[in-house]
Amino acid sequence: MEVRTRFAPSPTGFMHIGNLRTALYAYLYARANGGKFIIRIEDTDQGRYVEGAVDVIFNTLREAGIDYDEGPGKEVGGYPYVQSQRKDIYKKYAEELIAKGGAYYCFCKGRDMTDGGTQKYDKRCLRLSKEEVQERLARGDSYVVRQNIPETDGVSSYTDLVYGEISVAYKDMEDAVLLKSDGMPTYNFANVVDDHLMGITHVIRGNEYLSSTPKYNLIYDAFGWERPQYIHLPPIMKDKERKLSKRYGDANFDDFVKKGYLPKAIVNYIALLGWSPKNNEEMLSMDDLIKLFSVDGVCISPAIFDEAKLRWLNASYIKNMSVPEFISAARPFLDASKVGGKYDYELLAPLLIPRVEILSDIPTLVNFLEEFGEYDVNLFTHQKMKTDASVALSAIKAALPAIEKMEGWDMTELHDLLVATAEQAGMKKGQMLWSFRIAITGQASTPGGATEMAALLGKEECLRRLKFSMDLLSK
């Protein structure tokens, strides 16, 4: 049997982290088992439809490295993969389900037309005679189609591959609406019909569907269709009490990319939210994830989203980047900073790679190259090196004339010159280099040492800043 999984998002906004994890696990399971991964757009709730959201879904999947075998733009089998384009299909199967006794027409008005009331629907329309039903249909009366839950003391059970045996008593189920009065299906019906017609063998989704799956199975059984296997996933939590939720503005994939997280790092981290590989490794490429993914590693316990852990993982990815890879990823952040286009990114990149955790750190790390003015002279104080403002002033006064005499701007020559000048002035090498770096940057920490900063600034700018700092220290 060929494994076939699906991801069926609703186009209601951005791609939330929980949705992306569902897509990722369905993709990994299909790929790990040599199967097919299908995309289906569930847009039957037109009231919640957000213009452009479908593009967001596909852009996110593409950026995350998740490709698909069937779906919009890759149609197979002669039918659309967008639910709003499948209205006739649902009507056909709703009528077939009614004929089989698994559903019935309901003509009740108001609150009784849809789910959500405080009491279960009393099946009053199930008692209508066939003649009355046909008469009302012919008259054009508005109706919905409801599922016909058995009126016995039985239970509907299934085995979830993560949570084990799940059972729900018939008496605890509602005759849910399957087809709305506008002819559009509810999720209760559409997901069953679509999964069957698309040959889905493994349904992977959040554990909020654990208790509703038994009523979906009753639809499979009424049609005489084979049930798929189920893999329900634990929730992703904001903390111990609250779930991550797009309803409350919690993070989505695009938010993290805009913050400067690498898509590969985000996908890697999301994969570990509810699943762990047997080798316990944490940095995993998509190829690694495909090779290692199995249902055995999916946890029952909720996963807590820890942005500090994601930040650490992202920094690890950045440290492994080559200079060209880093510049390609960081260019939007470099260009948007105050040094954009003014400095050699090839010189900046090696300094930033070991120090950047997320790409949005870059402006803070490099803006000092353009922002230089009066600063706190206490920055020169370093207890271990016994350096303070007076020592720094002496260092600058000694170094300035020597630097002015340099014909070129070679960093090895500059370093040797600073070391020699320190020795001549009776101070330690560290005191000179510390003082020089602070004097040309005005910052306690920089993405590189004294000569690395000098290389970026150039000789004339270094001389200007040294003179400024000397005047500042002389006040």
PDB file of C-alpha atoms in Angstrom, residues 153-417:
ATOM      1  CA  ASP A 153     -25.731   2.428  23.869  1.00  0.00           C
ATOM      2  CA  GLY A 154     -22.792   1.593  21.601  1.00  0.00           C
ATOM      3  CA  VAL A 155     -19.414   3.283  21.161  1.00  0.00           C
ATOM      4  CA  SER A 156     -17.258   4.261  18.213  1.00  0.00           C
ATOM      5  CA  SER A 157     -13.621   3.252  18.716  1.00  0.00           C
ATOM      6  CA  TYR A 158     -10.362   3.473  16.837  1.00  0.00           C
ATOM      7  CA  THR A 159      -6.631   3.096  17.504  1.00  0.00           C
ATOM      8  CA  ASP A 160      -4.518   6.190  17.169  1.00  0.00           C
ATOM      9  CA  LEU A 161      -0.865   5.498  16.356  1.00  0.00           C
ATOM     10  CA  VAL A 162       0.246   7.933  19.059  1.00  0.00           C
ATOM     11  CA  TYR A 163      -2.493   7.942  21.709  1.00  0.00           C
ATOM     12  CA  GLY A 164      -3.663   4.344  21.436  1.00  0.00           C
ATOM     13  CA  GLU A 165      -7.293   3.243  21.842  1.00  0.00           C
ATOM     14  CA  ILE A 166      -9.872   6.037  21.696  1.00  0.00           C
ATOM     15  CA  SER A 167     -13.591   5.437  22.291  1.00  0.00           C
ATOM     16  CA  VAL A 168     -16.568   7.765  22.386  1.00  0.00           C
ATOM     17  CA  ALA A 169     -20.098   6.688  23.283  1.00  0.00           C
ATOM     18  CA  TYR A 170     -22.864   7.393  20.756  1.00  0.00           C
ATOM     19  CA  LYS A 171     -24.811   9.215  23.459  1.00  0.00           C
ATOM     20  CA  ASP A 172     -21.987  11.764  23.677  1.00  0.00           C
ATOM     21  CA  MET A 173     -22.103  12.590  19.969  1.00  0.00           C
ATOM     22  CA  GLU A 174     -24.201  15.241  18.239  1.00  0.00           C
ATOM     23  CA  ASP A 175     -26.067  14.862  14.957  1.00  0.00           C
ATOM     24  CA  ALA A 176     -23.687  17.381  13.493  1.00  0.00           C
ATOM     25  CA  VAL A 177     -24.428  19.358  10.350  1.00  0.00           C
ATOM     26  CA  LEU A 178     -22.628  17.842   7.364  1.00  0.00           C
ATOM     27  CA  LEU A 179     -23.971  20.054   4.600  1.00  0.00           C
ATOM     28  CA  LYS A 180     -24.979  23.655   5.323  1.00  0.00           C
ATOM     29  CA  SER A 181     -28.022  25.432   3.904  1.00  0.00           C
ATOM     30  CA  ASP A 182     -25.816  27.110   1.274  1.00  0.00           C
ATOM     31  CA  GLY A 183     -24.733  23.693   0.012  1.00  0.00           C
ATOM     32  CA  MET A 184     -21.227  23.986   1.415  1.00  0.00           C
ATOM     33  CA  PRO A 185     -19.958  21.137   3.600  1.00  0.00           C
ATOM     34  CA  THR A 186     -18.707  21.455   7.149  1.00  0.00           C
ATOM     35  CA  TYR A 187     -15.315  20.063   8.125  1.00  0.00           C
ATOM     36  CA  ASN A 188     -17.163  17.077   9.657  1.00  0.00           C
ATOM     37  CA  PHE A 189     -18.161  15.899   6.199  1.00  0.00           C
ATOM     38  CA  ALA A 190     -15.674  17.383   3.751  1.00  0.00           C
ATOM     39  CA  ASN A 191     -12.606  15.934   5.435  1.00  0.00           C
ATOM     40  CA  VAL A 192     -14.033  12.412   5.258  1.00  0.00           C
ATOM     41  CA  VAL A 193     -15.164  12.613   1.626  1.00  0.00           C
ATOM     42  CA  ASP A 194     -11.956  14.273   0.481  1.00  0.00           C
ATOM     43  CA  ASP A 195      -9.646  11.946   2.386  1.00  0.00           C
ATOM     44  CA  HIS A 196     -11.419   8.943   0.900  1.00  0.00           C
ATOM     45  CA  LEU A 197     -11.479  10.225  -2.664  1.00  0.00           C
ATOM     46  CA  MET A 198      -7.851  11.303  -2.470  1.00  0.00           C
ATOM     47  CA  GLY A 199      -6.782   7.941  -1.097  1.00  0.00           C
ATOM     48  CA  ILE A 200      -5.357   9.330   2.131  1.00  0.00           C
ATOM     49  CA  THR A 201      -3.971   6.441   4.153  1.00  0.00           C
ATOM     50  CA  HIS A 202      -2.701   8.357   7.200  1.00  0.00           C
ATOM     51  CA  VAL A 203      -4.437  11.407   8.666  1.00  0.00           C
ATOM     52  CA  ILE A 204      -2.026  13.554  10.668  1.00  0.00           C
ATOM     53  CA  ARG A 205      -3.517  16.445  12.667  1.00  0.00           C
ATOM     54  CA  GLY A 206      -3.722  18.065  16.096  1.00  0.00           C
ATOM     55  CA  ASN A 207      -5.044  16.171  19.103  1.00  0.00           C
ATOM     56  CA  GLU A 208      -8.064  18.494  19.331  1.00  0.00           C
ATOM     57  CA  TYR A 209      -9.612  16.072  16.813  1.00  0.00           C
ATOM     58  CA  LEU A 210      -9.088  12.976  18.965  1.00  0.00           C
ATOM     59  CA  SER A 211     -12.630  12.980  20.354  1.00  0.00           C
ATOM     60  CA  SER A 212     -14.381  13.958  17.103  1.00  0.00           C
ATOM     61  CA  THR A 213     -12.688  11.315  14.959  1.00  0.00           C
ATOM     62  CA  PRO A 214     -15.110   8.568  16.120  1.00  0.00           C
ATOM     63  CA  LYS A 215     -18.035  10.414  14.502  1.00  0.00           C
ATOM     64  CA  TYR A 216     -16.025  10.788  11.287  1.00  0.00           C
ATOM     65  CA  ASN A 217     -15.428   7.049  11.380  1.00  0.00           C
ATOM     66  CA  LEU A 218     -19.181   6.463  11.487  1.00  0.00           C
ATOM     67  CA  ILE A 219     -19.373   8.215   8.109  1.00  0.00           C
ATOM     68  CA  TYR A 220     -16.635   5.974   6.720  1.00  0.00           C
ATOM     69  CA  ASP A 221     -18.511   2.953   8.030  1.00  0.00           C
ATOM     70  CA  ALA A 222     -21.871   4.096   6.632  1.00  0.00           C
ATOM     71  CA  PHE A 223     -20.341   4.415   3.163  1.00  0.00           C
ATOM     72  CA  GLY A 224     -18.517   1.116   3.536  1.00  0.00           C
ATOM     73  CA  TRP A 225     -15.173   2.872   3.078  1.00  0.00           C
ATOM     74  CA  GLU A 226     -11.881   1.829   4.666  1.00  0.00           C
ATOM     75  CA  ARG A 227     -10.865   4.081   7.521  1.00  0.00           C
ATOM     76  CA  PRO A 228      -7.445   5.757   7.339  1.00  0.00           C
ATOM     77  CA  GLN A 229      -4.915   5.392  10.119  1.00  0.00           C
ATOM     78  CA  TYR A 230      -4.695   8.307  12.526  1.00  0.00           C
ATOM     79  CA  ILE A 231      -1.701  10.141  13.970  1.00  0.00           C
ATOM     80  CA  HIS A 232      -2.800  12.882  16.347  1.00  0.00           C
ATOM     81  CA  LEU A 233      -0.200  15.354  17.554  1.00  0.00           C
ATOM     82  CA  PRO A 234       0.265  16.922  21.001  1.00  0.00           C
ATOM     83  CA  PRO A 235      -0.380  20.658  21.336  1.00  0.00           C
ATOM     84  CA  ILE A 236       2.361  23.285  21.185  1.00  0.00           C
ATOM     85  CA  MET A 237       2.173  25.401  24.311  1.00  0.00           C
ATOM     86  CA  LYS A 238       3.091  29.027  24.932  1.00  0.00           C
ATOM     87  CA  ASP A 239       3.774  28.008  28.532  1.00  0.00           C
ATOM     88  CA  LYS A 240       2.503  25.338  30.927  1.00  0.00           C
ATOM     89  CA  GLU A 241      -1.034  26.717  30.895  1.00  0.00           C
ATOM     90  CA  ARG A 242      -1.593  28.300  27.459  1.00  0.00           C
ATOM     91  CA  LYS A 243      -1.515  26.853  23.957  1.00  0.00           C
ATOM     92  CA  LEU A 244       0.106  28.740  21.110  1.00  0.00           C
ATOM     93  CA  SER A 245      -2.769  30.197  19.161  1.00  0.00           C
ATOM     94  CA  LYS A 246      -2.998  32.426  16.090  1.00  0.00           C
ATOM     95  CA  ARG A 247      -6.278  33.654  17.566  1.00  0.00           C
ATOM     96  CA  TYR A 248      -4.242  35.459  20.217  1.00  0.00           C
ATOM     97  CA  GLY A 249      -1.546  36.692  17.857  1.00  0.00           C
ATOM     98  CA  ASP A 250       1.063  34.075  18.680  1.00  0.00           C
ATOM     99  CA  ALA A 251       3.961  33.708  16.311  1.00  0.00           C
ATOM    100  CA  ASN A 252       3.732  32.425  12.780  1.00  0.00           C
ATOM    101  CA  PHE A 253       6.445  31.356  10.387  1.00  0.00           C
ATOM    102  CA  ASP A 254       6.595  34.679   8.575  1.00  0.00           C
ATOM    103  CA  ASP A 255       7.054  36.566  11.868  1.00  0.00           C
ATOM    104  CA  PHE A 256      10.152  34.550  12.676  1.00  0.00           C
ATOM    105  CA  VAL A 257      11.628  34.969   9.196  1.00  0.00           C
ATOM    106  CA  LYS A 258      11.141  38.730   9.474  1.00  0.00           C
ATOM    107  CA  LYS A 259      12.887  38.656  12.856  1.00  0.00           C
ATOM    108  CA  GLY A 260      15.905  37.137  11.170  1.00  0.00           C
ATOM    109  CA  TYR A 261      15.514  33.453  11.879  1.00  0.00           C
ATOM    110  CA  LEU A 262      16.660  31.135   9.091  1.00  0.00           C
ATOM    111  CA  PRO A 263      13.873  28.991   7.571  1.00  0.00           C
ATOM    112  CA  LYS A 264      16.031  25.867   7.996  1.00  0.00           C
ATOM    113  CA  ALA A 265      16.475  26.576  11.695  1.00  0.00           C
ATOM    114  CA  ILE A 266      12.756  27.222  12.180  1.00  0.00           C
ATOM    115  CA  VAL A 267      11.831  23.952  10.457  1.00  0.00           C
ATOM    116  CA  ASN A 268      14.468  22.083  12.451  1.00  0.00           C
ATOM    117  CA  TYR A 269      13.133  23.477  15.730  1.00  0.00           C
ATOM    118  CA  ILE A 270       9.476  22.865  14.856  1.00  0.00           C
ATOM    119  CA  ALA A 271      10.314  19.239  14.034  1.00  0.00           C
ATOM    120  CA  LEU A 272      11.528  18.796  17.621  1.00  0.00           C
ATOM    121  CA  LEU A 273       8.303  20.178  19.108  1.00  0.00           C
ATOM    122  CA  GLY A 274       6.537  16.896  19.849  1.00  0.00           C
ATOM    123  CA  TRP A 275       9.008  14.491  18.248  1.00  0.00           C
ATOM    124  CA  SER A 276      12.518  13.367  19.093  1.00  0.00           C
ATOM    125  CA  PRO A 277      14.937  11.364  16.948  1.00  0.00           C
ATOM    126  CA  LYS A 278      16.462   8.202  18.333  1.00  0.00           C
ATOM    127  CA  ASN A 279      19.976   9.625  17.997  1.00  0.00           C
ATOM    128  CA  ASN A 280      19.017  12.679  20.138  1.00  0.00           C
ATOM    129  CA  GLU A 281      20.717  15.058  17.707  1.00  0.00           C
ATOM    130  CA  GLU A 282      19.336  18.591  17.577  1.00  0.00           C
ATOM    131  CA  MET A 283      20.715  20.080  14.354  1.00  0.00           C
ATOM    132  CA  LEU A 284      18.953  18.191  11.586  1.00  0.00           C
ATOM    133  CA  SER A 285      18.653  19.017   7.893  1.00  0.00           C
ATOM    134  CA  MET A 286      15.504  18.147   5.959  1.00  0.00           C
ATOM    135  CA  ASP A 287      17.272  15.060   4.592  1.00  0.00           C
ATOM    136  CA  ASP A 288      18.171  14.057   8.155  1.00  0.00           C
ATOM    137  CA  LEU A 289      14.567  14.544   9.280  1.00  0.00           C
ATOM    138  CA  ILE A 290      13.250  12.375   6.461  1.00  0.00           C
ATOM    139  CA  LYS A 291      15.696   9.587   7.291  1.00  0.00           C
ATOM    140  CA  LEU A 292      14.984   9.701  11.029  1.00  0.00           C
ATOM    141  CA  PHE A 293      11.271  10.484  11.248  1.00  0.00           C
ATOM    142  CA  SER A 294       9.001   7.808  12.694  1.00  0.00           C
ATOM    143  CA  VAL A 295       5.752   7.789  14.655  1.00  0.00           C
ATOM    144  CA  ASP A 296       7.569   6.072  17.526  1.00  0.00           C
ATOM    145  CA  GLY A 297       9.309   9.356  18.267  1.00  0.00           C
ATOM    146  CA  VAL A 298       6.078  11.405  18.530  1.00  0.00           C
ATOM    147  CA  CYS A 299       5.338  12.330  22.142  1.00  0.00           C
ATOM    148  CA  ILE A 300       1.989  12.497  23.932  1.00  0.00           C
ATOM    149  CA  SER A 301       3.107  15.299  26.249  1.00  0.00           C
ATOM    150  CA  PRO A 302       2.560  18.916  25.125  1.00  0.00           C
ATOM    151  CA  ALA A 303       5.593  20.715  23.711  1.00  0.00           C
ATOM    152  CA  ILE A 304       6.484  24.149  25.064  1.00  0.00           C
ATOM    153  CA  PHE A 305       7.694  26.645  22.497  1.00  0.00           C
ATOM    154  CA  ASP A 306      10.979  28.073  23.790  1.00  0.00           C
ATOM    155  CA  GLU A 307      12.187  30.970  21.659  1.00  0.00           C
ATOM    156  CA  ALA A 308      15.507  31.020  23.522  1.00  0.00           C
ATOM    157  CA  LYS A 309      16.133  27.465  22.283  1.00  0.00           C
ATOM    158  CA  LEU A 310      15.164  28.472  18.748  1.00  0.00           C
ATOM    159  CA  ARG A 311      17.552  31.420  18.990  1.00  0.00           C
ATOM    160  CA  TRP A 312      20.390  29.102  20.069  1.00  0.00           C
ATOM    161  CA  LEU A 313      19.654  26.716  17.210  1.00  0.00           C
ATOM    162  CA  ASN A 314      19.528  29.581  14.729  1.00  0.00           C
ATOM    163  CA  ALA A 315      22.905  30.854  15.944  1.00  0.00           C
ATOM    164  CA  SER A 316      24.326  27.358  15.434  1.00  0.00           C
ATOM    165  CA  TYR A 317      23.115  27.391  11.831  1.00  0.00           C
ATOM    166  CA  ILE A 318      24.633  30.826  11.243  1.00  0.00           C
ATOM    167  CA  LYS A 319      28.004  29.735  12.646  1.00  0.00           C
ATOM    168  CA  ASN A 320      28.080  26.946  10.055  1.00  0.00           C
ATOM    169  CA  MET A 321      27.442  29.287   7.126  1.00  0.00           C
ATOM    170  CA  SER A 322      30.077  30.255   4.602  1.00  0.00           C
ATOM    171  CA  VAL A 323      30.713  33.960   3.980  1.00  0.00           C
ATOM    172  CA  PRO A 324      28.727  33.953   0.690  1.00  0.00           C
ATOM    173  CA  GLU A 325      25.820  32.064   2.342  1.00  0.00           C
ATOM    174  CA  PHE A 326      25.765  34.513   5.230  1.00  0.00           C
ATOM    175  CA  ILE A 327      25.860  37.577   2.992  1.00  0.00           C
ATOM    176  CA  SER A 328      23.010  36.176   0.885  1.00  0.00           C
ATOM    177  CA  ALA A 329      20.831  35.588   3.973  1.00  0.00           C
ATOM    178  CA  ALA A 330      21.875  38.737   5.825  1.00  0.00           C
ATOM    179  CA  ARG A 331      21.831  41.209   2.932  1.00  0.00           C
ATOM    180  CA  PRO A 332      18.318  42.591   3.664  1.00  0.00           C
ATOM    181  CA  PHE A 333      19.366  43.304   7.257  1.00  0.00           C
ATOM    182  CA  LEU A 334      22.743  44.738   6.236  1.00  0.00           C
ATOM    183  CA  ASP A 335      21.171  46.916   3.556  1.00  0.00           C
ATOM    184  CA  ALA A 336      18.555  48.183   6.029  1.00  0.00           C
ATOM    185  CA  SER A 337      21.168  49.118   8.622  1.00  0.00           C
ATOM    186  CA  LYS A 338      23.008  52.447   8.682  1.00  0.00           C
ATOM    187  CA  VAL A 339      26.042  50.839   7.082  1.00  0.00           C
ATOM    188  CA  GLY A 340      24.067  49.494   4.119  1.00  0.00           C
ATOM    189  CA  GLY A 341      26.145  49.662   0.968  1.00  0.00           C
ATOM    190  CA  LYS A 342      28.920  51.689   2.637  1.00  0.00           C
ATOM    191  CA  TYR A 343      31.205  48.892   3.823  1.00  0.00           C
ATOM    192  CA  ASP A 344      32.594  45.733   2.325  1.00  0.00           C
ATOM    193  CA  TYR A 345      30.234  42.926   3.343  1.00  0.00           C
ATOM    194  CA  GLU A 346      33.032  40.449   2.654  1.00  0.00           C
ATOM    195  CA  LEU A 347      34.967  42.059   5.522  1.00  0.00           C
ATOM    196  CA  LEU A 348      31.935  42.348   7.787  1.00  0.00           C
ATOM    197  CA  ALA A 349      30.654  38.787   7.355  1.00  0.00           C
ATOM    198  CA  PRO A 350      33.530  36.902   9.073  1.00  0.00           C
ATOM    199  CA  LEU A 351      33.190  39.257  12.053  1.00  0.00           C
ATOM    200  CA  LEU A 352      29.423  38.853  12.305  1.00  0.00           C
ATOM    201  CA  ILE A 353      29.050  35.107  11.721  1.00  0.00           C
ATOM    202  CA  PRO A 354      30.391  34.055  15.176  1.00  0.00           C
ATOM    203  CA  ARG A 355      28.444  36.798  16.963  1.00  0.00           C
ATOM    204  CA  VAL A 356      25.013  36.953  15.323  1.00  0.00           C
ATOM    205  CA  GLU A 357      22.225  34.820  16.797  1.00  0.00           C
ATOM    206  CA  ILE A 358      19.407  36.110  14.616  1.00  0.00           C
ATOM    207  CA  LEU A 359      19.883  38.319  11.581  1.00  0.00           C
ATOM    208  CA  SER A 360      17.999  41.212  13.149  1.00  0.00           C
ATOM    209  CA  ASP A 361      20.942  41.519  15.587  1.00  0.00           C
ATOM    210  CA  ILE A 362      23.013  42.901  12.711  1.00  0.00           C
ATOM    211  CA  PRO A 363      21.972  46.583  12.804  1.00  0.00           C
ATOM    212  CA  THR A 364      22.825  46.861  16.500  1.00  0.00           C
ATOM    213  CA  LEU A 365      26.210  45.233  15.917  1.00  0.00           C
ATOM    214  CA  VAL A 366      27.228  47.384  12.950  1.00  0.00           C
ATOM    215  CA  ASN A 367      25.470  50.744  13.338  1.00  0.00           C
ATOM    216  CA  PHE A 368      28.372  52.093  15.410  1.00  0.00           C
ATOM    217  CA  LEU A 369      30.332  52.206  12.159  1.00  0.00           C
ATOM    218  CA  GLU A 370      28.124  55.140  11.165  1.00  0.00           C
ATOM    219  CA  GLU A 371      27.084  56.364  14.598  1.00  0.00           C
ATOM    220  CA  PHE A 372      30.019  57.903  16.387  1.00  0.00           C
ATOM    221  CA  GLY A 373      29.865  60.783  18.818  1.00  0.00           C
ATOM    222  CA  GLU A 374      30.310  61.594  22.475  1.00  0.00           C
ATOM    223  CA  TYR A 375      30.376  58.434  24.606  1.00  0.00           C
ATOM    224  CA  ASP A 376      31.016  57.420  28.213  1.00  0.00           C
ATOM    225  CA  VAL A 377      34.778  57.472  28.868  1.00  0.00           C
ATOM    226  CA  ASN A 378      34.261  54.895  31.616  1.00  0.00           C
ATOM    227  CA  LEU A 379      34.175  52.359  28.779  1.00  0.00           C
ATOM    228  CA  PHE A 380      37.988  52.515  28.839  1.00  0.00           C
ATOM    229  CA  THR A 381      38.032  51.130  32.388  1.00  0.00           C
ATOM    230  CA  HIS A 382      39.084  47.492  32.471  1.00  0.00           C
ATOM    231  CA  GLN A 383      40.097  46.250  35.907  1.00  0.00           C
ATOM    232  CA  LYS A 384      41.939  43.152  34.745  1.00  0.00           C
ATOM    233  CA  MET A 385      44.109  45.105  32.301  1.00  0.00           C
ATOM    234  CA  LYS A 386      44.372  48.079  34.684  1.00  0.00           C
ATOM    235  CA  THR A 387      43.116  50.439  32.026  1.00  0.00           C
ATOM    236  CA  ASP A 388      41.156  53.644  32.587  1.00  0.00           C
ATOM    237  CA  ALA A 389      40.582  56.999  30.890  1.00  0.00           C
ATOM    238  CA  SER A 390      44.019  58.356  31.765  1.00  0.00           C
ATOM    239  CA  VAL A 391      45.802  55.238  30.480  1.00  0.00           C
ATOM    240  CA  ALA A 392      43.677  55.398  27.330  1.00  0.00           C
ATOM    241  CA  LEU A 393      44.611  59.042  26.755  1.00  0.00           C
ATOM    242  CA  SER A 394      48.289  58.163  26.999  1.00  0.00           C
ATOM    243  CA  ALA A 395      47.807  55.257  24.591  1.00  0.00           C
ATOM    244  CA  ILE A 396      46.043  57.403  22.001  1.00  0.00           C
ATOM    245  CA  LYS A 397      48.600  60.222  22.251  1.00  0.00           C
ATOM    246  CA  ALA A 398      51.377  57.706  21.650  1.00  0.00           C
ATOM    247  CA  ALA A 399      49.613  55.829  18.820  1.00  0.00           C
ATOM    248  CA  LEU A 400      48.193  58.756  16.845  1.00  0.00           C
ATOM    249  CA  PRO A 401      51.434  60.190  15.380  1.00  0.00           C
ATOM    250  CA  ALA A 402      52.730  56.713  14.584  1.00  0.00           C
ATOM    251  CA  ILE A 403      49.532  55.823  12.689  1.00  0.00           C
ATOM    252  CA  GLU A 404      49.589  59.120  10.803  1.00  0.00           C
ATOM    253  CA  LYS A 405      53.019  58.171   9.407  1.00  0.00           C
ATOM    254  CA  MET A 406      51.758  54.812   8.019  1.00  0.00           C
ATOM    255  CA  GLU A 407      51.865  54.857   4.216  1.00  0.00           C
ATOM    256  CA  GLY A 408      49.383  52.034   3.653  1.00  0.00           C
ATOM    257  CA  TRP A 409      46.626  50.472   5.715  1.00  0.00           C
ATOM    258  CA  ASP A 410      47.808  46.935   6.303  1.00  0.00           C
ATOM    259  CA  MET A 411      46.281  45.352   9.407  1.00  0.00           C
ATOM    260  CA  THR A 412      49.290  43.207  10.269  1.00  0.00           C
ATOM    261  CA  GLU A 413      51.469  46.315  10.097  1.00  0.00           C
ATOM    262  CA  LEU A 414      48.947  48.272  12.211  1.00  0.00           C
ATOM    263  CA  HIS A 415      48.865  45.542  14.864  1.00  0.00           C
ATOM    264  CA  ASP A 416      52.660  45.393  15.041  1.00  0.00           C
ATOM    265  CA  LEU A 417      52.797  49.185  15.219  1.00  0.00           C
TER     266      LEU A 417
END
